[in-house]
């Protein structure tokens, strides 16, 4: 099979990465996608760099068993903590979400003050500051870790007007309002579901979803390597998770914006014990 007809691999620490798949499907409807959600080990956001890097290698190695032509690291935490370290070990392109979001933010900010919300690990990594320093050194980045947001979204608490969500978001966003950022990067797979609630609290602020920003980067990467699928048929998606496939199928719909049809397969990334 020609390389361009091989699938795109996408992985995330759990099901949040489906928000990124949603954007991919809208822009690249004829590509086949293999999605892996590491539901046995989610969340990555409070773990160490060493642990996250080891997980990321296993996630990529799993996708490579499906002969993917490129890997989209949908998870901000994984991209922030591990992409640079693991990139030299792979020949397939690894496309992350951090740099494209920083690039988009640099394009839209007028007052050169950009906020970022993400997991603790993403904020600790300083990946957004590093990317921005390379892209637009005059832009100041103000990161805020928001560890309560992922569990809230996972529990289905993301609807606009939810009093708990509004209270938590108001607390997290207060320092960014004080800093007068005019652009805010939603630097986590789960945050697009909170878009309306965030927009209600920061109505004057440009909101950037890291997933949608990165779709363009993936398209450019594939085009440069002549890897865009030029077929006319609709692509397929295969879902793999490391735990609880039924729960993934049931809850994933709200992240991807449509029912998850077909089966979700359970895989184990554990290496067999040596004899
Ligand atoms: N997928 C992660 C991210 O985008 C959020 C969930 C986690 O902590 O693993 O940062």
PDB file of C-alpha atoms and ligand atoms in Angstrom:
ATOM      1  CA  UNK A   1       0.000   0.000   0.000  1.00  0.00           C
ATOM      2  CA  UNK A   2       1.253   3.480  -0.840  1.00  0.00           C
ATOM      3  CA  UNK A   3       2.241   5.398   2.305  1.00  0.00           C
ATOM      4  CA  UNK A   4      -0.386   8.112   1.701  1.00  0.00           C
ATOM      5  CA  UNK A   5      -3.188   5.541   2.116  1.00  0.00           C
ATOM      6  CA  UNK A   6      -2.000   4.449   5.544  1.00  0.00           C
ATOM      7  CA  UNK A   7      -3.940   5.744   8.557  1.00  0.00           C
ATOM      8  CA  UNK A   8      -3.111   8.696  10.806  1.00  0.00           C
ATOM      9  CA  UNK A   9      -2.447   7.675  14.415  1.00  0.00           C
ATOM     10  CA  UNK A  10      -3.802   9.853  17.194  1.00  0.00           C
ATOM     11  CA  UNK A  11      -3.283   9.255  20.871  1.00  0.00           C
ATOM     12  CA  UNK A  12      -4.293  10.824  24.150  1.00  0.00           C
ATOM     13  CA  UNK A  13      -4.061   9.965  27.818  1.00  0.00           C
ATOM     14  CA  UNK A  14      -7.784   9.146  27.702  1.00  0.00           C
ATOM     15  CA  UNK A  15     -10.870  10.100  25.794  1.00  0.00           C
ATOM     16  CA  UNK A  16     -10.307  13.879  25.750  1.00  0.00           C
ATOM     17  CA  UNK A  17      -8.228  13.511  22.591  1.00  0.00           C
ATOM     18  CA  UNK A  18     -11.460  12.866  20.733  1.00  0.00           C
ATOM     19  CA  UNK A  19     -11.922  16.664  20.648  1.00  0.00           C
ATOM     20  CA  UNK A  20      -8.853  16.706  18.405  1.00  0.00           C
ATOM     21  CA  UNK A  21     -10.199  13.851  16.271  1.00  0.00           C
ATOM     22  CA  UNK A  22     -13.396  15.870  15.828  1.00  0.00           C
ATOM     23  CA  UNK A  23     -11.371  18.671  14.224  1.00  0.00           C
ATOM     24  CA  UNK A  24      -9.388  16.200  12.111  1.00  0.00           C
ATOM     25  CA  UNK A  25     -12.556  14.600  10.779  1.00  0.00           C
ATOM     26  CA  UNK A  26     -13.961  17.982   9.784  1.00  0.00           C
ATOM     27  CA  UNK A  27     -10.835  18.898   7.788  1.00  0.00           C
ATOM     28  CA  UNK A  28      -9.653  15.492   6.553  1.00  0.00           C
ATOM     29  CA  UNK A  29     -12.806  13.398   6.063  1.00  0.00           C
ATOM     30  CA  UNK A  30     -11.182  10.852   3.770  1.00  0.00           C
ATOM     31  CA  UNK A  31      -8.296   9.944   6.066  1.00  0.00           C
ATOM     32  CA  UNK A  32      -8.380   6.720   8.070  1.00  0.00           C
ATOM     33  CA  UNK A  33      -7.676   7.258  11.758  1.00  0.00           C
ATOM     34  CA  UNK A  34      -6.440   4.916  14.458  1.00  0.00           C
ATOM     35  CA  UNK A  35      -7.109   6.424  17.879  1.00  0.00           C
ATOM     36  CA  UNK A  36      -5.554   5.175  21.084  1.00  0.00           C
ATOM     37  CA  UNK A  37      -6.777   6.402  24.486  1.00  0.00           C
ATOM     38  CA  UNK A  38      -4.664   5.329  27.455  1.00  0.00           C
ATOM     39  CA  UNK A  39      -7.707   5.042  29.701  1.00  0.00           C
ATOM     40  CA  UNK A  40      -5.926   2.674  32.113  1.00  0.00           C
ATOM     41  CA  UNK A  41      -3.357   5.319  33.006  1.00  0.00           C
ATOM     42  CA  UNK A  42      -5.251   8.610  32.624  1.00  0.00           C
ATOM     43  CA  UNK A  43      -4.658  11.265  33.924  1.00  0.00           C
ATOM     44  CA  UNK A  44      -1.133  12.060  32.792  1.00  0.00           C
ATOM     45  CA  UNK A  45      -1.441  15.656  34.010  1.00  0.00           C
ATOM     46  CA  UNK A  46      -0.174  15.067  37.574  1.00  0.00           C
ATOM     47  CA  UNK A  47       2.608  12.610  36.677  1.00  0.00           C
ATOM     48  CA  UNK A  48       6.368  13.106  36.336  1.00  0.00           C
ATOM     49  CA  UNK A  49       8.231  13.760  33.091  1.00  0.00           C
ATOM     50  CA  UNK A  50       9.890  10.317  33.275  1.00  0.00           C
ATOM     51  CA  UNK A  51       6.598   8.493  33.638  1.00  0.00           C
ATOM     52  CA  UNK A  52       4.851  10.517  30.937  1.00  0.00           C
ATOM     53  CA  UNK A  53       7.759  10.000  28.525  1.00  0.00           C
ATOM     54  CA  UNK A  54       7.697   6.234  29.081  1.00  0.00           C
ATOM     55  CA  UNK A  55       3.924   6.169  28.466  1.00  0.00           C
ATOM     56  CA  UNK A  56       4.266   8.288  25.332  1.00  0.00           C
ATOM     57  CA  UNK A  57       6.811   5.888  23.821  1.00  0.00           C
ATOM     58  CA  UNK A  58       4.431   2.986  24.459  1.00  0.00           C
ATOM     59  CA  UNK A  59       1.499   4.896  22.975  1.00  0.00           C
ATOM     60  CA  UNK A  60       3.452   5.699  19.797  1.00  0.00           C
ATOM     61  CA  UNK A  61       4.843   2.160  19.529  1.00  0.00           C
ATOM     62  CA  UNK A  62       1.301   0.809  19.726  1.00  0.00           C
ATOM     63  CA  UNK A  63       0.112   3.087  16.916  1.00  0.00           C
ATOM     64  CA  UNK A  64       3.092   2.037  14.796  1.00  0.00           C
ATOM     65  CA  UNK A  65       1.880  -1.552  14.945  1.00  0.00           C
ATOM     66  CA  UNK A  66      -1.034  -0.198  12.854  1.00  0.00           C
ATOM     67  CA  UNK A  67       1.397   1.182  10.253  1.00  0.00           C
ATOM     68  CA  UNK A  68       0.341   4.781  10.760  1.00  0.00           C
ATOM     69  CA  UNK A  69       1.939   7.361   8.452  1.00  0.00           C
ATOM     70  CA  UNK A  70       2.037  10.105  11.113  1.00  0.00           C
ATOM     71  CA  UNK A  71       1.239  10.439  14.797  1.00  0.00           C
ATOM     72  CA  UNK A  72      -0.800  13.256  16.239  1.00  0.00           C
ATOM     73  CA  UNK A  73      -0.036  13.774  19.921  1.00  0.00           C
ATOM     74  CA  UNK A  74      -3.458  15.090  20.906  1.00  0.00           C
ATOM     75  CA  UNK A  75      -2.602  15.315  24.596  1.00  0.00           C
ATOM     76  CA  UNK A  76      -1.105  18.652  25.651  1.00  0.00           C
ATOM     77  CA  UNK A  77       0.556  17.030  28.639  1.00  0.00           C
ATOM     78  CA  UNK A  78       2.235  14.356  26.506  1.00  0.00           C
ATOM     79  CA  UNK A  79       3.327  16.885  23.910  1.00  0.00           C
ATOM     80  CA  UNK A  80       4.654  19.335  26.512  1.00  0.00           C
ATOM     81  CA  UNK A  81       6.569  16.768  28.519  1.00  0.00           C
ATOM     82  CA  UNK A  82       7.796  14.220  25.995  1.00  0.00           C
ATOM     83  CA  UNK A  83       7.600  15.044  22.270  1.00  0.00           C
ATOM     84  CA  UNK A  84      11.001  16.676  22.026  1.00  0.00           C
ATOM     85  CA  UNK A  85      12.690  13.803  23.888  1.00  0.00           C
ATOM     86  CA  UNK A  86      11.128  10.995  21.853  1.00  0.00           C
ATOM     87  CA  UNK A  87      11.135  12.604  18.383  1.00  0.00           C
ATOM     88  CA  UNK A  88      14.690  11.499  17.414  1.00  0.00           C
ATOM     89  CA  UNK A  89      13.691   7.868  17.993  1.00  0.00           C
ATOM     90  CA  UNK A  90      10.988   7.805  15.291  1.00  0.00           C
ATOM     91  CA  UNK A  91      10.952   8.175  11.528  1.00  0.00           C
ATOM     92  CA  UNK A  92       7.222   8.942  11.275  1.00  0.00           C
ATOM     93  CA  UNK A  93       6.375  12.590  11.877  1.00  0.00           C
ATOM     94  CA  UNK A  94       5.067  13.386  15.362  1.00  0.00           C
ATOM     95  CA  UNK A  95       2.749  16.402  15.332  1.00  0.00           C
ATOM     96  CA  UNK A  96       1.926  18.038  18.640  1.00  0.00           C
ATOM     97  CA  UNK A  97      -0.639  20.549  19.812  1.00  0.00           C
ATOM     98  CA  UNK A  98       1.441  23.063  21.765  1.00  0.00           C
ATOM     99  CA  UNK A  99       3.439  24.785  19.043  1.00  0.00           C
ATOM    100  CA  UNK A 100       0.505  25.215  16.621  1.00  0.00           C
ATOM    101  CA  UNK A 101      -1.621  26.738  19.400  1.00  0.00           C
ATOM    102  CA  UNK A 102       1.192  29.112  20.394  1.00  0.00           C
ATOM    103  CA  UNK A 103       1.580  30.091  16.731  1.00  0.00           C
ATOM    104  CA  UNK A 104      -2.112  30.827  16.351  1.00  0.00           C
ATOM    105  CA  UNK A 105      -2.156  32.825  19.590  1.00  0.00           C
ATOM    106  CA  UNK A 106       0.801  34.907  18.397  1.00  0.00           C
ATOM    107  CA  UNK A 107      -1.153  35.715  15.242  1.00  0.00           C
ATOM    108  CA  UNK A 108      -4.313  36.903  16.997  1.00  0.00           C
ATOM    109  CA  UNK A 109      -3.058  38.658  20.126  1.00  0.00           C
ATOM    110  CA  UNK A 110      -3.053  42.415  19.794  1.00  0.00           C
ATOM    111  CA  UNK A 111      -1.714  43.393  23.215  1.00  0.00           C
ATOM    112  CA  UNK A 112       0.922  40.583  23.124  1.00  0.00           C
ATOM    113  CA  UNK A 113      -0.355  39.048  26.364  1.00  0.00           C
ATOM    114  CA  UNK A 114      -1.472  35.420  26.105  1.00  0.00           C
ATOM    115  CA  UNK A 115      -2.849  33.195  28.850  1.00  0.00           C
ATOM    116  CA  UNK A 116      -2.607  29.397  28.854  1.00  0.00           C
ATOM    117  CA  UNK A 117      -4.642  27.000  30.942  1.00  0.00           C
ATOM    118  CA  UNK A 118      -3.604  23.360  31.208  1.00  0.00           C
ATOM    119  CA  UNK A 119      -2.699  20.512  33.510  1.00  0.00           C
ATOM    120  CA  UNK A 120      -0.046  20.828  36.213  1.00  0.00           C
ATOM    121  CA  UNK A 121       2.453  18.920  34.056  1.00  0.00           C
ATOM    122  CA  UNK A 122       1.819  21.110  31.014  1.00  0.00           C
ATOM    123  CA  UNK A 123       2.350  24.249  33.069  1.00  0.00           C
ATOM    124  CA  UNK A 124       5.453  22.846  34.817  1.00  0.00           C
ATOM    125  CA  UNK A 125       7.008  21.924  31.483  1.00  0.00           C
ATOM    126  CA  UNK A 126       6.973  25.588  30.359  1.00  0.00           C
ATOM    127  CA  UNK A 127       6.397  24.236  26.833  1.00  0.00           C
ATOM    128  CA  UNK A 128       4.129  27.118  25.834  1.00  0.00           C
ATOM    129  CA  UNK A 129       6.639  29.724  27.016  1.00  0.00           C
ATOM    130  CA  UNK A 130       9.432  27.926  25.134  1.00  0.00           C
ATOM    131  CA  UNK A 131       7.416  27.702  21.919  1.00  0.00           C
ATOM    132  CA  UNK A 132       6.280  31.298  22.148  1.00  0.00           C
ATOM    133  CA  UNK A 133       9.835  32.516  22.771  1.00  0.00           C
ATOM    134  CA  UNK A 134      10.792  30.907  19.438  1.00  0.00           C
ATOM    135  CA  UNK A 135       7.728  32.057  17.499  1.00  0.00           C
ATOM    136  CA  UNK A 136       7.135  35.574  18.844  1.00  0.00           C
ATOM    137  CA  UNK A 137       9.555  36.615  21.601  1.00  0.00           C
ATOM    138  CA  UNK A 138       7.629  39.843  22.228  1.00  0.00           C
ATOM    139  CA  UNK A 139       4.555  37.895  23.418  1.00  0.00           C
ATOM    140  CA  UNK A 140       4.285  37.369  27.182  1.00  0.00           C
ATOM    141  CA  UNK A 141       2.756  34.039  28.259  1.00  0.00           C
ATOM    142  CA  UNK A 142       0.821  33.642  31.516  1.00  0.00           C
ATOM    143  CA  UNK A 143       0.172  29.972  32.371  1.00  0.00           C
ATOM    144  CA  UNK A 144      -2.299  28.724  34.982  1.00  0.00           C
ATOM    145  CA  UNK A 145      -2.620  25.076  36.054  1.00  0.00           C
ATOM    146  CA  UNK A 146      -6.267  23.998  36.376  1.00  0.00           C
ATOM    147  CA  UNK A 147      -6.206  20.477  37.861  1.00  0.00           C
ATOM    148  CA  UNK A 148      -9.916  20.414  38.735  1.00  0.00           C
ATOM    149  CA  UNK A 149     -11.146  20.922  35.185  1.00  0.00           C
ATOM    150  CA  UNK A 150     -10.362  17.474  33.740  1.00  0.00           C
ATOM    151  CA  UNK A 151     -12.242  15.583  36.490  1.00  0.00           C
ATOM    152  CA  UNK A 152     -15.195  17.970  36.184  1.00  0.00           C
ATOM    153  CA  UNK A 153     -15.480  17.430  32.436  1.00  0.00           C
ATOM    154  CA  UNK A 154     -15.037  13.667  32.843  1.00  0.00           C
ATOM    155  CA  UNK A 155     -18.000  13.764  35.248  1.00  0.00           C
ATOM    156  CA  UNK A 156     -20.115  15.486  32.611  1.00  0.00           C
ATOM    157  CA  UNK A 157     -19.921  18.862  34.381  1.00  0.00           C
ATOM    158  CA  UNK A 158     -19.198  21.158  31.453  1.00  0.00           C
ATOM    159  CA  UNK A 159     -22.531  22.724  30.536  1.00  0.00           C
ATOM    160  CA  UNK A 160     -22.784  26.480  30.533  1.00  0.00           C
ATOM    161  CA  UNK A 161     -24.502  27.703  33.663  1.00  0.00           C
ATOM    162  CA  UNK A 162     -23.308  24.824  35.867  1.00  0.00           C
ATOM    163  CA  UNK A 163     -22.696  26.685  39.145  1.00  0.00           C
ATOM    164  CA  UNK A 164     -19.778  24.487  40.239  1.00  0.00           C
ATOM    165  CA  UNK A 165     -18.008  24.793  36.903  1.00  0.00           C
ATOM    166  CA  UNK A 166     -18.543  28.557  36.822  1.00  0.00           C
ATOM    167  CA  UNK A 167     -17.142  28.929  40.344  1.00  0.00           C
ATOM    168  CA  UNK A 168     -14.037  26.841  39.593  1.00  0.00           C
ATOM    169  CA  UNK A 169     -13.430  28.570  36.270  1.00  0.00           C
ATOM    170  CA  UNK A 170     -13.858  32.026  37.798  1.00  0.00           C
ATOM    171  CA  UNK A 171     -11.161  31.213  40.374  1.00  0.00           C
ATOM    172  CA  UNK A 172      -8.741  29.843  37.783  1.00  0.00           C
ATOM    173  CA  UNK A 173      -9.322  32.631  35.282  1.00  0.00           C
ATOM    174  CA  UNK A 174      -9.180  35.540  37.763  1.00  0.00           C
ATOM    175  CA  UNK A 175      -5.366  35.989  37.559  1.00  0.00           C
ATOM    176  CA  UNK A 176      -5.532  35.955  33.761  1.00  0.00           C
ATOM    177  CA  UNK A 177      -8.207  38.640  33.764  1.00  0.00           C
ATOM    178  CA  UNK A 178      -6.006  40.678  36.090  1.00  0.00           C
ATOM    179  CA  UNK A 179      -3.078  40.259  33.700  1.00  0.00           C
ATOM    180  CA  UNK A 180      -5.345  41.562  30.945  1.00  0.00           C
ATOM    181  CA  UNK A 181      -4.535  38.797  28.464  1.00  0.00           C
ATOM    182  CA  UNK A 182      -6.449  39.301  25.214  1.00  0.00           C
ATOM    183  CA  UNK A 183      -5.936  35.699  24.056  1.00  0.00           C
ATOM    184  CA  UNK A 184      -6.313  32.446  25.975  1.00  0.00           C
ATOM    185  CA  UNK A 185      -5.054  29.034  24.866  1.00  0.00           C
ATOM    186  CA  UNK A 186      -7.233  26.161  26.053  1.00  0.00           C
ATOM    187  CA  UNK A 187      -4.185  23.930  26.491  1.00  0.00           C
ATOM    188  CA  UNK A 188      -5.849  20.628  27.312  1.00  0.00           C
ATOM    189  CA  UNK A 189      -7.930  18.124  25.375  1.00  0.00           C
ATOM    190  CA  UNK A 190     -10.899  18.518  27.714  1.00  0.00           C
ATOM    191  CA  UNK A 191     -11.242  22.268  27.681  1.00  0.00           C
ATOM    192  CA  UNK A 192     -13.051  22.720  24.333  1.00  0.00           C
ATOM    193  CA  UNK A 193     -16.110  21.380  26.166  1.00  0.00           C
ATOM    194  CA  UNK A 194     -15.822  24.351  28.534  1.00  0.00           C
ATOM    195  CA  UNK A 195     -15.536  26.831  25.664  1.00  0.00           C
ATOM    196  CA  UNK A 196     -18.925  28.496  26.240  1.00  0.00           C
ATOM    197  CA  UNK A 197     -18.426  28.801  29.995  1.00  0.00           C
ATOM    198  CA  UNK A 198     -14.955  30.291  29.528  1.00  0.00           C
ATOM    199  CA  UNK A 199     -16.226  32.658  26.837  1.00  0.00           C
ATOM    200  CA  UNK A 200     -18.947  33.844  29.224  1.00  0.00           C
ATOM    201  CA  UNK A 201     -16.318  34.718  31.863  1.00  0.00           C
ATOM    202  CA  UNK A 202     -13.832  36.258  29.404  1.00  0.00           C
ATOM    203  CA  UNK A 203     -16.063  37.605  26.636  1.00  0.00           C
ATOM    204  CA  UNK A 204     -13.463  39.985  25.184  1.00  0.00           C
ATOM    205  CA  UNK A 205     -10.756  37.322  24.924  1.00  0.00           C
ATOM    206  CA  UNK A 206      -9.780  35.315  21.826  1.00  0.00           C
ATOM    207  CA  UNK A 207     -10.020  31.617  22.742  1.00  0.00           C
ATOM    208  CA  UNK A 208      -7.690  29.185  20.985  1.00  0.00           C
ATOM    209  CA  UNK A 209      -8.346  25.435  21.129  1.00  0.00           C
ATOM    210  CA  UNK A 210      -5.046  23.614  20.801  1.00  0.00           C
ATOM    211  CA  UNK A 211      -6.663  20.782  18.826  1.00  0.00           C
ATOM    212  CA  UNK A 212      -8.097  22.865  16.039  1.00  0.00           C
ATOM    213  CA  UNK A 213      -4.855  24.848  15.765  1.00  0.00           C
ATOM    214  CA  UNK A 214      -2.886  21.638  15.318  1.00  0.00           C
ATOM    215  CA  UNK A 215      -5.015  20.193  12.503  1.00  0.00           C
ATOM    216  CA  UNK A 216      -3.477  22.717  10.129  1.00  0.00           C
ATOM    217  CA  UNK A 217       0.018  21.719  11.287  1.00  0.00           C
ATOM    218  CA  UNK A 218      -0.801  18.069  10.589  1.00  0.00           C
ATOM    219  CA  UNK A 219      -2.120  18.895   7.110  1.00  0.00           C
ATOM    220  CA  UNK A 220       1.053  20.856   6.326  1.00  0.00           C
ATOM    221  CA  UNK A 221       3.253  18.022   7.577  1.00  0.00           C
ATOM    222  CA  UNK A 222       1.402  15.455   5.469  1.00  0.00           C
ATOM    223  CA  UNK A 223       1.428  17.695   2.394  1.00  0.00           C
ATOM    224  CA  UNK A 224       5.175  18.354   2.652  1.00  0.00           C
ATOM    225  CA  UNK A 225       5.801  14.613   2.639  1.00  0.00           C
ATOM    226  CA  UNK A 226       3.208  13.819  -0.039  1.00  0.00           C
ATOM    227  CA  UNK A 227       1.266  11.821   2.554  1.00  0.00           C
ATOM    228  CA  UNK A 228      -2.202  13.378   2.160  1.00  0.00           C
ATOM    229  CA  UNK A 229      -4.765  10.750   1.229  1.00  0.00           C
ATOM    230  CA  UNK A 230      -6.163  11.805  -2.158  1.00  0.00           C
ATOM    231  CA  UNK A 231      -8.799   9.017  -2.243  1.00  0.00           C
ATOM    232  CA  UNK A 232     -12.481   9.882  -2.570  1.00  0.00           C
ATOM    233  CA  UNK A 233     -13.934   7.437  -0.056  1.00  0.00           C
ATOM    234  CA  UNK A 234     -14.897   8.378   3.480  1.00  0.00           C
ATOM    235  CA  UNK A 235     -12.259   7.428   6.036  1.00  0.00           C
ATOM    236  CA  UNK A 236     -12.780   5.023   8.930  1.00  0.00           C
ATOM    237  CA  UNK A 237     -11.878   5.322  12.614  1.00  0.00           C
ATOM    238  CA  UNK A 238     -10.658   2.488  14.784  1.00  0.00           C
ATOM    239  CA  UNK A 239     -10.690   3.089  18.516  1.00  0.00           C
ATOM    240  CA  UNK A 240      -8.369   1.365  20.970  1.00  0.00           C
ATOM    241  CA  UNK A 241      -8.203   1.900  24.718  1.00  0.00           C
ATOM    242  CA  UNK A 242      -6.196   0.379  27.546  1.00  0.00           C
ATOM    243  CA  UNK A 243      -9.190   0.051  29.899  1.00  0.00           C
ATOM    244  CA  UNK A 244     -12.991   0.200  30.074  1.00  0.00           C
ATOM    245  CA  UNK A 245     -13.933   0.207  26.363  1.00  0.00           C
ATOM    246  CA  UNK A 246     -17.684   0.293  27.093  1.00  0.00           C
ATOM    247  CA  UNK A 247     -17.312   3.471  29.154  1.00  0.00           C
ATOM    248  CA  UNK A 248     -15.223   5.009  26.392  1.00  0.00           C
ATOM    249  CA  UNK A 249     -17.932   4.235  23.829  1.00  0.00           C
ATOM    250  CA  UNK A 250     -20.609   5.646  26.121  1.00  0.00           C
ATOM    251  CA  UNK A 251     -18.816   8.885  27.121  1.00  0.00           C
ATOM    252  CA  UNK A 252     -16.705   9.543  24.041  1.00  0.00           C
ATOM    253  CA  UNK A 253     -19.647  10.908  22.058  1.00  0.00           C
ATOM    254  CA  UNK A 254     -19.675  14.201  23.925  1.00  0.00           C
ATOM    255  CA  UNK A 255     -16.001  14.758  23.064  1.00  0.00           C
ATOM    256  CA  UNK A 256     -16.199  13.827  19.388  1.00  0.00           C
ATOM    257  CA  UNK A 257     -19.659  15.291  18.833  1.00  0.00           C
ATOM    258  CA  UNK A 258     -21.246  12.126  17.468  1.00  0.00           C
ATOM    259  CA  UNK A 259     -22.072   8.597  18.527  1.00  0.00           C
ATOM    260  CA  UNK A 260     -19.113   6.254  18.622  1.00  0.00           C
ATOM    261  CA  UNK A 261     -20.162   3.572  16.228  1.00  0.00           C
ATOM    262  CA  UNK A 262     -18.540   0.198  15.972  1.00  0.00           C
ATOM    263  CA  UNK A 263     -16.468  -1.498  18.543  1.00  0.00           C
ATOM    264  CA  UNK A 264     -13.837  -0.035  20.785  1.00  0.00           C
ATOM    265  CA  UNK A 265     -11.039  -2.548  21.263  1.00  0.00           C
ATOM    266  CA  UNK A 266      -9.199  -3.180  24.490  1.00  0.00           C
ATOM    267  CA  UNK A 267      -5.418  -3.446  24.236  1.00  0.00           C
ATOM    268  CA  UNK A 268      -2.699  -4.030  26.772  1.00  0.00           C
ATOM    269  CA  UNK A 269       0.500  -2.037  26.390  1.00  0.00           C
ATOM    270  CA  UNK A 270       2.264  -4.077  29.051  1.00  0.00           C
ATOM    271  CA  UNK A 271       5.276  -5.892  27.686  1.00  0.00           C
ATOM    272  CA  UNK A 272       5.170  -9.652  28.302  1.00  0.00           C
ATOM    273  CA  UNK A 273       7.261 -10.625  31.336  1.00  0.00           C
ATOM    274  CA  UNK A 274      10.649 -12.123  30.427  1.00  0.00           C
ATOM    275  CA  UNK A 275      10.810 -15.901  30.767  1.00  0.00           C
TER     276      UNK A 275
HETATM  277  N1  LIG B   1      -5.145  14.837  27.843  1.00  0.00           N
HETATM  278  C1  LIG B   1      -4.596  15.686  28.866  1.00  0.00           C
HETATM  279  C2  LIG B   1      -4.116  17.004  28.268  1.00  0.00           C
HETATM  280  O1  LIG B   1      -4.504  17.396  27.184  1.00  0.00           O
HETATM  281  C3  LIG B   1      -5.603  15.934  29.972  1.00  0.00           C
HETATM  282  C4  LIG B   1      -5.919  14.709  30.807  1.00  0.00           C
HETATM  283  C5  LIG B   1      -4.731  14.186  31.594  1.00  0.00           C
HETATM  284  O2  LIG B   1      -4.311  14.812  32.586  1.00  0.00           O
HETATM  285  O3  LIG B   1      -4.212  13.150  31.197  1.00  0.00           O
HETATM  286  O4  LIG B   1      -3.306  17.663  28.872  1.00  0.00           O
END
